[in-house]
Amino acid sequence: MSQDSLLRVERVTKAFDGLVALSEVSLEVRPGQIKGLIGPNGAGKTTLFNLIACCLAPTAGDIVFCGRSLVGLPPHRAAELGIARTFQNVQVFPGMTVLEHVLVGLHRQAQAGLVACALQTVRLRRTERRLREEAEALLDRLGLLPWAEVPVETLPFGLLRRVELARALAVRPKLLLLDEPGSGLNPTEKQAMSQLVRGLRDEGITVFLVEHDMTMVMGLADEVAVLDHGALLCEGPPHLVQRDPRVVAAYLGEGDDA
Amino acid sequence: MSSKVCARTRRAALWAGVALVLAASLVFPLLAAPARVGTPYRIGFIASVTGPGSSLGAPERDVARLVQDRLNREGGIAGPDGVRHEVQILINDDQSRADVAASLARRLIEQDQVHVLVGTTLSGPSLAIVPIATELRTPNISMASARAIIEDPATKRMRTWIFKPVPENLHSAAKQAEYLKAVRIDRVCHLYENTAYGQDTFASAKQEFPKAGIRILYGDSFDRFATEFPQVTRVRASGCQAVVIGSIPPAAAVINVAVAGRVGPRKIVHGHGACSPDLIRTAGQAAEGTVMPCGKILVADQLPANDPVRRVNLELVAEYARVSGGQPISTFAGHAYDALQWALLGLQAVPDGQPLARIRELARDGIERIRNYVGTHGVMNLGPEDHLGFDPKDFVIVTVQGGRFVLLPPDRWK
Amino acid sequence: MAEPATTELPARTVPGPRGPAPGAFAARRPSSRVVLGTASAVLLLVFWALGRRLGYGLSEYLQLLVDGTVTGSVYALVAVGFVVVYRVTGVINFAQGAFVMLGPMLAITFFRALGGSGGLALAAAAAAAVLATALVATAVHRLTLHPARAASALTRIIITVGVYIALQGLALRVWGPRPYVMPAFSTLHMADRFLEVGGVTLQAQSLWVWGLGLLTVVGLVVFFEHTLVGKAMRACAVNRTAARLMGIRVDRMATLAFALAGVLGAVGGIVLAPSTRPTYDMGLDLGLKGFVAAIAGGLVSLPGAVAGGLVLGVLESLWAGVTVAGFKDLFAFVMLILLLLARPQGWLEGGHE
Amino acid sequence: MTARAWAGTWFLAAAGVAVVGAVELAWPGTAARLTRGLVSTDLLIRAGLFTVVLVGLNLLMGYAGQASLGQAAFYGLGAFASAIFTVRAQALGIPASVAGAWWWPWLVMLLAAVAVGAFALAVGWVILRLRGHYLAMATLGLGIIVYIVLRENLGMPHLNLTGGFDGIVGVPRLRVGGAELWPVQVYYFVVWAAALASMALGLNVVHSPAGRALRALHGSELAAESVGVDVGRLKAQIFALSAALASVAGSLYAHFQAAVVPDTFGFVPSLELVVMSAVGGMSSIWGAPLGALAVLLLEQLLRTHVLGLVPAVSGELEPVVFGLVLVVIMMFWPAGLVSSRRVQGTAWASR
């Protein structure tokens, strides 16, 4: 494997009470690329994301990010190391505004302990002001500024995906995990989302995404990996993967000709 | 002739009657000169009518009502100067909780400006009142038993403002030891309800029993609501000759049944917390033959005719049966009665026309000067060094026979 | 080409890693069952050693075991009441303790009204009391929790706390603070028989506690497994939305769950009544213990609740029998917390929550 | 709310507290006379003490979404620490010159808060991984364990440190220099200074990165973790903070009541704290004083006024009415008397 990979998944197996969700999956994500992960429902895509984000621990195998193993780390450590994510079924904080979502994302930068927070130290207030500016800049970039002070539960779904993205970006990630960024969006919104993701890549953020919409993922990804029944089927540039008979079989059911 | 005589006598009688009425109307106000009405007195009364102490507190509340009725009938009390004062008893429930008791105490003293505070039922809440009564210089007569209520455990000095007519577990334990020794039992087990009272019975037994050469082979607590008692298994294994129970009904009854049924015909000795008809009512057959040291009120009718407390208690018992709808009296009701009588005796020592703070002070002095008080539990003498005034000799050993409490004089202990 | 994105393969039954479930940390440690096995073995060894020191033989241990299962049976009944309500409504019903108190109080009152003697009268009074408690429970649900069904779980729990306080207060008003007496079922007299079997003594009433407890639980299982209504209730417990879509009146099932909880509480209180002396405030303690048993059993599992109750009763009994009884509850709660930490979803079911 | 509005509310609250205190100090009993015995300094002090506890509880339950059914335990630990180290100082071998100094009770209060906070941090680290009902149960168990330890004399009856069921009497009044902070009208200021300080502390936390993180983890622990919030640590910290606040309140209670009894800190009082928190509105710091006042006033009203109309009844109807009122409040104002427009949504036990 090349030295320059950002993320390396090495022979990872994950079992839940004996049911194997992933078996011996190995793949890598190189810095600066957009990598897609596809596969039928239940193939283990989200499980893999949860493993990378340290929400789950692998039963066997290793996951290496920037040269250090992620196995056994709590999820917030993964974020601190530079892995941010969005969720398949949007996970927002009810009752909080869009701006606050981003500020939570900037949490790590506040460097504020509970005591400092309770006493509202001068330094904390200065930091807070700086963070607020930074958050607004980020919202501006994602076109969310008009909704900055709006509680999220009043927003349409399409915007929520973007709020999640903004929150993830606030972590200043090296690697961004997007779990079905296009689902629930209309074609226009999907376009915009693709545009956004490409922009991020151009800024140097590596993107690893799960996506069901083949058009979107094939148009977006530099490289695609295919999971089926918990195993890696194939990996490669989109146009090659698309033609791989195993992939076609997995999607259309075995015995069918594509 | 006869009719004339009749008429004359009739007229004479009439005149005599008129004269009498006139005289009476003139003289009576003079006789009733003390009918000059003084400042009304207020007694704050706190009892644990609800909560874990309710089986004690509810009868106490009934007694407070009884005393209030009596006061209303008699038109209050007379001071040393003959001035009559109305007395009002303000009855409150502390829910068996210390913080509520403390709040009530402060409120009764500061807002309702009571002259004497009587209360409360349980030791914990009563101890919570102690600092308040002391701070606000108001006499407080407790109905709970802990020694620490009247005596500062650190300095061993009487607390100036606090009194209690309630015998302590040390007295009870001493009496138990006396009895056990007499019946030649020197190895006992001690089971106590896990409450302030129960804990104290055990501590007292540990202090008093060894003095009489009685060993406690095993002692442990049980829960108020327990129905099965693994402790009884321990009792059986430990080889003790009698089981001492420190508990109040209903728990006292439940464990009584378990011990009687499982340990067999060994002696069961209760503490004075079981001196309540509730024990017999709730333990039934199992209570037969158990013995306990009690205040005399429980067996008032069996006391010798020359016993000074006999009359007082018989009156109270009869009157209580009226207010409680036929319920027999418990010793706790007796404590409430004594506490209220002390409060009244204290107030009777106060001449009219004093400011509030002075009335409280004088009432306190009055309570401290009580001598030869004939109460429900015996004849009591208070003093600056004794705010209890109980003579341990006044405890009697009582047994249950045929579904009632029977006095067991020392010659029948064997 | 075809649009594979829209093609859905039949999903395999891989448990979705939808965020860490309560037992998420379990993955990083040795099997919790092994831990439990070792821990209980050590515990039993300690109990045995302490008992030996006191000169205990087999009969003493059997005695403690028997004592424990009697109390434990009542805990179990109360615990099952918690579980039934929780599964259907998602509420921890703190008013359960009040049902436990109402059962015997009403039974005694009815028994007296029926003349206060005779086995038939006692049975009728007990049945009427169970029915009345169920009615009270129904009313509680209809008047308080049903209108507030949209509120958060915490709000609804506080409502049940309020109901408990009110019911206990009402009982105080009606029955006063005095303890009451209920005759033992077999002797119809306050003085119950003690039976002695191989060095183990027990009150005859204990047989009734076991028997009626068992009968109630079996009846409940039959109800859930073999009646339409019972099955509908189970459906609600699994998935309320789906149940509603299937045409099940979920709110009615919730009311029914409360009625069942009332029945369970009342039966528990009534079978216990002859050996205790019912008071207006007896519910809190039993309610708390029942809650502990329900939680220990996983809160959603009926067998778990029964096992939880029995185990709690036996452990308490063993503890009090060989060490200091004052720390009995402390021991129970320490065990409970350890149990929760080791396997929060309970010990019997593979755990969904 | 804008910063100015906040400042205005604060000013009003502080001024209100000060005015009531000043009037009571100048003419003791005024509040009681004006309200026909409903409000008294005693009641206000209790409300102030509960406010301190409830600020912590609201942060924990309303903001972080973590249940605690054992909060009275920390309150009790603070109270008993203060009582033991002042009343039993001699038995513990603390030299009289230290134990008699005016600053000693204050130092004890501070150290107790730190120790209780540390204890909660350690315990919280372990039990806060539980969720919903399981956490509620664990905290309930913790509360009962602490209560039993206090009740059973810490398992060392020969030392008699806690006094068992009877507790400890004779806790000295607080002093500053030679001046005793007493009578109650003076102590009122001490307690309410603490209450306002704790509210300020609470509001600071709420309007800080930590507060945002708390609300975030309440909304979705998964998402909060994904942006680097150390959920376990934050939960344990807030648990510790709430315990420390409860401990301070407990110490102040001990010096107020001068007598502490374990029963005041058992299971039922813990439940009452949750009730107060819910009635006031647990997702708001302002709900703390309001909840405490509302519940205490309700109890007082029932005890003196409503039942005063029925002379023969003493106490026995109070719980019925109290329970029913509680049910009605929760049915019709489920979010409590004040709720910020913010934190709603998933409660700790929703499923």
PDB file of C-alpha atoms in Angstrom, chain A residues 59-230:
ATOM      1  CA  THR A  59     -13.974  -7.188  15.774  1.00  0.00           C
ATOM      2  CA  ALA A  60     -10.720  -7.737  13.914  1.00  0.00           C
ATOM      3  CA  GLY A  61      -8.402  -5.749  11.678  1.00  0.00           C
ATOM      4  CA  ASP A  62      -7.035  -2.237  11.881  1.00  0.00           C
ATOM      5  CA  ILE A  63      -7.976   1.221  10.692  1.00  0.00           C
ATOM      6  CA  VAL A  64      -5.089   3.633  10.238  1.00  0.00           C
ATOM      7  CA  PHE A  65      -5.568   7.357   9.787  1.00  0.00           C
ATOM      8  CA  CYS A  66      -2.570   9.621   9.153  1.00  0.00           C
ATOM      9  CA  GLY A  67      -0.311   6.839  10.252  1.00  0.00           C
ATOM     10  CA  ARG A  68      -2.034   6.090  13.562  1.00  0.00           C
ATOM     11  CA  SER A  69      -4.474   3.402  14.471  1.00  0.00           C
ATOM     12  CA  LEU A  70      -8.014   4.471  15.259  1.00  0.00           C
ATOM     13  CA  VAL A  71      -8.982   1.218  16.918  1.00  0.00           C
ATOM     14  CA  GLY A  72     -10.146   1.693  20.480  1.00  0.00           C
ATOM     15  CA  LEU A  73     -10.387   5.466  20.257  1.00  0.00           C
ATOM     16  CA  PRO A  74     -13.601   7.170  21.355  1.00  0.00           C
ATOM     17  CA  PRO A  75     -15.513   8.977  18.575  1.00  0.00           C
ATOM     18  CA  HIS A  76     -14.596  12.470  19.705  1.00  0.00           C
ATOM     19  CA  ARG A  77     -10.920  11.587  19.324  1.00  0.00           C
ATOM     20  CA  ALA A  78     -11.515  10.719  15.710  1.00  0.00           C
ATOM     21  CA  ALA A  79     -12.991  14.181  15.237  1.00  0.00           C
ATOM     22  CA  GLU A  80      -9.998  15.716  16.939  1.00  0.00           C
ATOM     23  CA  LEU A  81      -7.691  13.839  14.597  1.00  0.00           C
ATOM     24  CA  GLY A  82      -9.565  15.367  11.666  1.00  0.00           C
ATOM     25  CA  ILE A  83     -12.386  13.021  10.711  1.00  0.00           C
ATOM     26  CA  ALA A  84     -15.783  14.690  10.381  1.00  0.00           C
ATOM     27  CA  ARG A  85     -18.981  13.142   9.184  1.00  0.00           C
ATOM     28  CA  THR A  86     -22.608  13.606   8.248  1.00  0.00           C
ATOM     29  CA  PHE A  87     -25.349  11.109   8.821  1.00  0.00           C
ATOM     30  CA  GLN A  88     -27.621   9.117   6.578  1.00  0.00           C
ATOM     31  CA  ASN A  89     -30.679  10.088   8.599  1.00  0.00           C
ATOM     32  CA  VAL A  90     -29.839  13.667   9.446  1.00  0.00           C
ATOM     33  CA  GLN A  91     -28.738  14.133  13.048  1.00  0.00           C
ATOM     34  CA  VAL A  92     -29.336  17.690  14.146  1.00  0.00           C
ATOM     35  CA  PHE A  93     -29.725  19.190  17.604  1.00  0.00           C
ATOM     36  CA  PRO A  94     -33.382  20.088  18.120  1.00  0.00           C
ATOM     37  CA  GLY A  95     -33.910  23.519  19.578  1.00  0.00           C
ATOM     38  CA  MET A  96     -30.598  24.922  18.431  1.00  0.00           C
ATOM     39  CA  THR A  97     -30.096  27.457  15.676  1.00  0.00           C
ATOM     40  CA  VAL A  98     -28.111  26.920  12.528  1.00  0.00           C
ATOM     41  CA  LEU A  99     -25.363  29.174  13.819  1.00  0.00           C
ATOM     42  CA  GLU A 100     -25.233  27.212  17.044  1.00  0.00           C
ATOM     43  CA  HIS A 101     -24.792  24.005  15.115  1.00  0.00           C
ATOM     44  CA  VAL A 102     -21.693  25.392  13.535  1.00  0.00           C
ATOM     45  CA  LEU A 103     -20.499  26.749  16.859  1.00  0.00           C
ATOM     46  CA  VAL A 104     -20.817  23.276  18.337  1.00  0.00           C
ATOM     47  CA  GLY A 105     -18.653  22.137  15.453  1.00  0.00           C
ATOM     48  CA  LEU A 106     -16.125  24.748  16.467  1.00  0.00           C
ATOM     49  CA  HIS A 107     -16.305  23.434  20.030  1.00  0.00           C
ATOM     50  CA  ARG A 108     -12.850  21.972  19.881  1.00  0.00           C
ATOM     51  CA  GLN A 109     -11.300  25.287  19.005  1.00  0.00           C
ATOM     52  CA  ALA A 110     -12.888  27.066  21.926  1.00  0.00           C
ATOM     53  CA  GLN A 111     -10.469  25.207  24.175  1.00  0.00           C
ATOM     54  CA  ALA A 112     -12.730  26.116  27.059  1.00  0.00           C
ATOM     55  CA  GLY A 113     -13.020  23.956  30.138  1.00  0.00           C
ATOM     56  CA  LEU A 114     -16.194  23.846  32.154  1.00  0.00           C
ATOM     57  CA  VAL A 115     -14.705  26.079  34.832  1.00  0.00           C
ATOM     58  CA  ALA A 116     -13.754  28.758  32.328  1.00  0.00           C
ATOM     59  CA  CYS A 117     -17.231  28.517  30.854  1.00  0.00           C
ATOM     60  CA  ALA A 118     -18.904  28.817  34.245  1.00  0.00           C
ATOM     61  CA  LEU A 119     -16.861  31.893  35.070  1.00  0.00           C
ATOM     62  CA  GLN A 120     -17.088  33.442  31.575  1.00  0.00           C
ATOM     63  CA  THR A 121     -13.449  34.430  31.535  1.00  0.00           C
ATOM     64  CA  VAL A 122     -12.341  37.346  29.394  1.00  0.00           C
ATOM     65  CA  ARG A 123     -10.351  35.039  27.185  1.00  0.00           C
ATOM     66  CA  LEU A 124     -13.416  32.895  26.648  1.00  0.00           C
ATOM     67  CA  ARG A 125     -15.460  35.868  25.510  1.00  0.00           C
ATOM     68  CA  ARG A 126     -12.768  36.921  23.116  1.00  0.00           C
ATOM     69  CA  THR A 127     -12.618  33.411  21.694  1.00  0.00           C
ATOM     70  CA  GLU A 128     -16.384  33.314  21.479  1.00  0.00           C
ATOM     71  CA  ARG A 129     -16.452  36.457  19.380  1.00  0.00           C
ATOM     72  CA  ARG A 130     -13.813  35.064  17.062  1.00  0.00           C
ATOM     73  CA  LEU A 131     -15.667  31.767  16.734  1.00  0.00           C
ATOM     74  CA  ARG A 132     -18.881  33.525  15.927  1.00  0.00           C
ATOM     75  CA  GLU A 133     -17.200  35.384  13.076  1.00  0.00           C
ATOM     76  CA  GLU A 134     -15.686  32.210  11.807  1.00  0.00           C
ATOM     77  CA  ALA A 135     -19.021  30.411  11.992  1.00  0.00           C
ATOM     78  CA  GLU A 136     -20.754  33.175  10.083  1.00  0.00           C
ATOM     79  CA  ALA A 137     -18.104  33.043   7.408  1.00  0.00           C
ATOM     80  CA  LEU A 138     -18.642  29.337   7.057  1.00  0.00           C
ATOM     81  CA  LEU A 139     -22.408  29.754   6.843  1.00  0.00           C
ATOM     82  CA  ASP A 140     -21.944  32.433   4.248  1.00  0.00           C
ATOM     83  CA  ARG A 141     -19.881  30.081   2.153  1.00  0.00           C
ATOM     84  CA  LEU A 142     -22.568  27.419   2.290  1.00  0.00           C
ATOM     85  CA  GLY A 143     -25.293  29.945   1.629  1.00  0.00           C
ATOM     86  CA  LEU A 144     -26.852  29.389   5.015  1.00  0.00           C
ATOM     87  CA  LEU A 145     -26.336  32.844   6.454  1.00  0.00           C
ATOM     88  CA  PRO A 146     -29.976  33.957   6.037  1.00  0.00           C
ATOM     89  CA  TRP A 147     -31.019  31.112   8.335  1.00  0.00           C
ATOM     90  CA  ALA A 148     -28.270  31.615  10.926  1.00  0.00           C
ATOM     91  CA  GLU A 149     -30.624  32.457  13.794  1.00  0.00           C
ATOM     92  CA  VAL A 150     -33.359  30.000  12.838  1.00  0.00           C
ATOM     93  CA  PRO A 151     -33.956  26.899  14.963  1.00  0.00           C
ATOM     94  CA  VAL A 152     -33.216  23.878  12.806  1.00  0.00           C
ATOM     95  CA  GLU A 153     -36.517  22.078  13.266  1.00  0.00           C
ATOM     96  CA  THR A 154     -38.216  24.727  11.137  1.00  0.00           C
ATOM     97  CA  LEU A 155     -35.894  24.172   8.155  1.00  0.00           C
ATOM     98  CA  PRO A 156     -36.653  22.040   5.082  1.00  0.00           C
ATOM     99  CA  PHE A 157     -34.777  18.785   4.721  1.00  0.00           C
ATOM    100  CA  GLY A 158     -32.511  19.992   1.944  1.00  0.00           C
ATOM    101  CA  LEU A 159     -31.120  22.718   4.138  1.00  0.00           C
ATOM    102  CA  LEU A 160     -30.615  20.317   7.021  1.00  0.00           C
ATOM    103  CA  ARG A 161     -28.153  18.319   4.913  1.00  0.00           C
ATOM    104  CA  ARG A 162     -26.252  21.506   4.375  1.00  0.00           C
ATOM    105  CA  VAL A 163     -26.390  22.410   8.076  1.00  0.00           C
ATOM    106  CA  GLU A 164     -24.889  19.030   8.832  1.00  0.00           C
ATOM    107  CA  LEU A 165     -22.191  19.680   6.288  1.00  0.00           C
ATOM    108  CA  ALA A 166     -21.465  23.097   7.768  1.00  0.00           C
ATOM    109  CA  ARG A 167     -21.198  21.558  11.218  1.00  0.00           C
ATOM    110  CA  ALA A 168     -18.834  18.905   9.926  1.00  0.00           C
ATOM    111  CA  LEU A 169     -16.693  21.473   8.165  1.00  0.00           C
ATOM    112  CA  ALA A 170     -16.407  23.487  11.353  1.00  0.00           C
ATOM    113  CA  VAL A 171     -14.214  20.704  12.687  1.00  0.00           C
ATOM    114  CA  ARG A 172     -11.719  21.600   9.911  1.00  0.00           C
ATOM    115  CA  PRO A 173     -11.492  17.984   8.867  1.00  0.00           C
ATOM    116  CA  LYS A 174      -8.798  16.326   6.857  1.00  0.00           C
ATOM    117  CA  LEU A 175     -11.235  13.590   5.966  1.00  0.00           C
ATOM    118  CA  LEU A 176     -14.934  14.161   5.487  1.00  0.00           C
ATOM    119  CA  LEU A 177     -17.268  11.172   5.674  1.00  0.00           C
ATOM    120  CA  LEU A 178     -20.564  11.865   3.901  1.00  0.00           C
ATOM    121  CA  ASP A 179     -23.284   9.290   4.431  1.00  0.00           C
ATOM    122  CA  GLU A 180     -25.674   9.620   1.472  1.00  0.00           C
ATOM    123  CA  PRO A 181     -25.376  13.385   1.051  1.00  0.00           C
ATOM    124  CA  GLY A 182     -27.818  13.285  -1.832  1.00  0.00           C
ATOM    125  CA  SER A 183     -30.655  11.291  -0.359  1.00  0.00           C
ATOM    126  CA  GLY A 184     -33.840  13.213   0.152  1.00  0.00           C
ATOM    127  CA  LEU A 185     -32.691  16.030  -2.106  1.00  0.00           C
ATOM    128  CA  ASN A 186     -34.258  17.098  -5.393  1.00  0.00           C
ATOM    129  CA  PRO A 187     -32.128  17.122  -8.578  1.00  0.00           C
ATOM    130  CA  THR A 188     -31.252  20.797  -8.260  1.00  0.00           C
ATOM    131  CA  GLU A 189     -30.188  20.374  -4.686  1.00  0.00           C
ATOM    132  CA  LYS A 190     -28.178  17.321  -5.635  1.00  0.00           C
ATOM    133  CA  GLN A 191     -26.374  19.356  -8.251  1.00  0.00           C
ATOM    134  CA  ALA A 192     -25.568  22.029  -5.737  1.00  0.00           C
ATOM    135  CA  MET A 193     -24.377  19.430  -3.255  1.00  0.00           C
ATOM    136  CA  SER A 194     -22.071  17.860  -5.837  1.00  0.00           C
ATOM    137  CA  GLN A 195     -20.722  21.267  -6.625  1.00  0.00           C
ATOM    138  CA  LEU A 196     -20.089  21.911  -2.984  1.00  0.00           C
ATOM    139  CA  VAL A 197     -18.307  18.629  -2.475  1.00  0.00           C
ATOM    140  CA  ARG A 198     -16.057  19.251  -5.439  1.00  0.00           C
ATOM    141  CA  GLY A 199     -15.235  22.666  -4.054  1.00  0.00           C
ATOM    142  CA  LEU A 200     -14.229  21.103  -0.772  1.00  0.00           C
ATOM    143  CA  ARG A 201     -11.953  18.668  -2.519  1.00  0.00           C
ATOM    144  CA  ASP A 202     -10.344  21.552  -4.338  1.00  0.00           C
ATOM    145  CA  GLU A 203      -9.659  23.141  -0.960  1.00  0.00           C
ATOM    146  CA  GLY A 204      -7.772  20.038   0.025  1.00  0.00           C
ATOM    147  CA  ILE A 205     -10.362  18.164   2.053  1.00  0.00           C
ATOM    148  CA  THR A 206     -10.446  14.474   1.326  1.00  0.00           C
ATOM    149  CA  VAL A 207     -13.986  13.183   0.920  1.00  0.00           C
ATOM    150  CA  PHE A 208     -15.233   9.660   1.437  1.00  0.00           C
ATOM    151  CA  LEU A 209     -18.906   9.264   0.634  1.00  0.00           C
ATOM    152  CA  VAL A 210     -21.605   6.667   0.579  1.00  0.00           C
ATOM    153  CA  GLU A 211     -24.187   7.349  -2.056  1.00  0.00           C
ATOM    154  CA  HIS A 212     -27.081   5.482  -3.565  1.00  0.00           C
ATOM    155  CA  ASP A 213     -27.580   7.784  -6.509  1.00  0.00           C
ATOM    156  CA  MET A 214     -25.304   6.256  -9.122  1.00  0.00           C
ATOM    157  CA  THR A 215     -25.326   9.274 -11.370  1.00  0.00           C
ATOM    158  CA  MET A 216     -24.222  11.476  -8.569  1.00  0.00           C
ATOM    159  CA  VAL A 217     -21.519   9.205  -7.238  1.00  0.00           C
ATOM    160  CA  MET A 218     -20.139   8.318 -10.661  1.00  0.00           C
ATOM    161  CA  GLY A 219     -19.986  11.966 -11.630  1.00  0.00           C
ATOM    162  CA  LEU A 220     -18.356  12.984  -8.395  1.00  0.00           C
ATOM    163  CA  ALA A 221     -15.961  10.311  -7.259  1.00  0.00           C
ATOM    164  CA  ASP A 222     -12.371   9.885  -8.382  1.00  0.00           C
ATOM    165  CA  GLU A 223     -12.465   6.337  -7.228  1.00  0.00           C
ATOM    166  CA  VAL A 224     -15.232   3.993  -6.132  1.00  0.00           C
ATOM    167  CA  ALA A 225     -15.282   0.982  -3.824  1.00  0.00           C
ATOM    168  CA  VAL A 226     -18.124  -1.526  -3.896  1.00  0.00           C
ATOM    169  CA  LEU A 227     -19.301  -3.458  -0.866  1.00  0.00           C
ATOM    170  CA  ASP A 228     -21.639  -6.408  -1.000  1.00  0.00           C
ATOM    171  CA  HIS A 229     -22.715  -8.676   1.816  1.00  0.00           C
ATOM    172  CA  GLY A 230     -20.012  -7.193   3.995  1.00  0.00           C
TER     173      GLY A 230
END
